[in-house]
Short mmCIF file of C-alpha atoms in Angstrom, two decimals:
data_model
loop_
_atom_site.label_atom_id
_atom_site.label_comp_id
_atom_site.label_asym_id
_atom_site.label_seq_id
_atom_site.Cartn_x
_atom_site.Cartn_y
_atom_site.Cartn_z
CA MET A 1 95.25 114.51 103.50
CA LYS A 2 92.20 113.29 101.43
CA LYS A 3 88.69 113.89 102.84
CA PRO A 4 85.30 112.71 101.95
CA LEU A 5 83.46 114.30 98.98
CA MET A 6 80.82 116.10 101.24
CA PRO A 7 82.41 116.57 104.70
CA LYS A 8 79.52 118.14 106.61
CA ALA A 9 76.88 115.61 105.13
CA THR A 10 79.27 112.82 106.04
CA ALA A 11 79.74 114.22 109.50
CA ILE A 12 75.99 114.22 110.13
CA TRP A 13 75.63 110.58 109.13
CA LEU A 14 78.55 109.57 111.37
CA ILE A 15 77.01 111.51 114.29
CA ASP A 16 73.66 109.90 113.82
CA ASN A 17 74.70 106.26 113.18
CA THR A 18 78.03 105.64 114.97
CA ALA A 19 79.47 105.80 118.35
CA LEU A 20 82.63 107.59 117.18
CA SER A 21 84.06 110.55 119.08
CA PHE A 22 83.55 114.04 117.89
CA GLU A 23 87.39 114.27 117.48
CA GLN A 24 87.50 111.10 115.46
CA ILE A 25 84.83 112.47 113.12
CA ALA A 26 86.42 115.90 112.88
CA ASN A 27 89.75 114.30 111.91
CA PHE A 28 88.12 112.13 109.21
CA VAL A 29 86.00 114.81 107.51
CA ASN A 30 88.76 117.45 108.10
CA LEU A 31 86.54 120.04 109.95
CA HIS A 32 87.41 121.87 113.21
CA LYS A 33 86.72 119.75 116.24
CA LEU A 34 84.29 122.46 117.72
CA GLU A 35 82.22 122.28 114.54
CA ILE A 36 81.19 118.70 115.08
CA PRO A 37 79.37 119.22 118.38
CA ALA A 38 77.60 122.28 116.84
CA ILE A 39 76.39 120.02 114.03
CA ALA A 40 75.32 117.49 116.51
CA ASP A 41 73.36 120.09 118.42
CA GLY A 42 71.57 121.33 115.25
CA GLU A 43 73.23 124.83 115.19
CA VAL A 44 75.15 124.26 112.11
CA SER A 45 74.22 122.61 108.80
CA VAL A 46 70.53 122.74 109.27
CA GLY A 47 68.89 121.19 106.22
CA VAL A 48 71.87 119.24 104.99
CA LEU A 49 70.96 115.68 104.15
CA PRO A 50 73.27 113.04 105.70
CA ARG A 51 75.55 111.11 103.25
CA ASN A 52 76.34 107.53 104.09
CA PRO A 53 80.22 107.06 103.57
CA ILE A 54 79.79 103.17 103.42
CA GLU A 55 77.45 103.24 100.41
CA ASN A 56 79.69 105.85 98.74
CA GLY A 57 82.85 103.64 99.19
CA GLU A 58 84.71 106.00 101.53
CA LEU A 59 84.53 103.84 104.66
CA SER A 60 84.00 100.20 105.50
CA LEU A 61 81.84 99.00 108.37
CA ASP A 62 84.88 97.12 109.70
CA GLU A 63 86.82 100.37 109.86
CA ILE A 64 83.98 102.08 111.78
CA ASN A 65 83.69 99.14 114.32
CA ARG A 66 87.46 99.11 114.81
CA CYS A 67 87.48 102.91 115.57
CA GLU A 68 84.37 102.75 117.89
CA LYS A 69 86.28 100.25 120.12
CA ASP A 70 89.30 102.52 120.50
CA GLN A 71 88.81 106.31 120.76
CA ASN A 72 92.54 107.03 120.02
CA ILE A 73 92.41 105.53 116.38
CA ASP A 74 91.52 107.66 113.46
CA LEU A 75 89.29 106.69 110.61
CA LYS A 76 91.01 106.09 107.26
CA LEU A 77 89.48 106.79 103.92
CA LEU A 78 89.29 103.76 101.67
CA LYS A 79 91.32 103.67 98.57
CA THR A 80 89.13 103.89 95.49
CA SER A 81 89.66 102.80 91.96
CA ILE A 82 87.72 105.88 90.64
CA PRO A 83 90.19 108.36 89.01
CA GLN A 84 90.53 111.48 91.00
CA PRO A 85 90.52 114.86 89.12
CA LYS A 86 93.92 116.63 88.72
CA THR A 87 94.05 119.90 90.57
CA LYS A 88 96.58 121.53 88.21
CA THR A 89 95.41 124.88 86.87
CA LYS A 90 97.10 127.13 84.43
CA GLY A 91 96.27 130.20 86.51
CA ALA A 92 94.11 133.22 85.89
CA LYS A 93 93.19 134.06 82.24
CA TYR A 94 93.53 137.53 80.93
CA THR A 95 90.41 138.69 79.15
CA PRO A 96 91.02 141.89 77.08
CA LEU A 97 88.37 144.50 77.17
#
């Protein structure tokens, strides 16, 4: 499952600016559901600046409004036209001494 670029910063913004449930936010940013209340209480991620997923093209306002009305629906990441990096690696390199 794809997740936002900066999950904790996105979670902070969603907590502060929406009426989404902690479980919906946890599912969207791919964090544990107990970490979201800790972020909301200020116990975790102190000093992390919020990141607006609407401005960054990860969510739409319509998607947030739709999920605020029904707590059983999960947020869906918007499809982007920006090419994603490939995750293939050749493996560990051997460096002779």
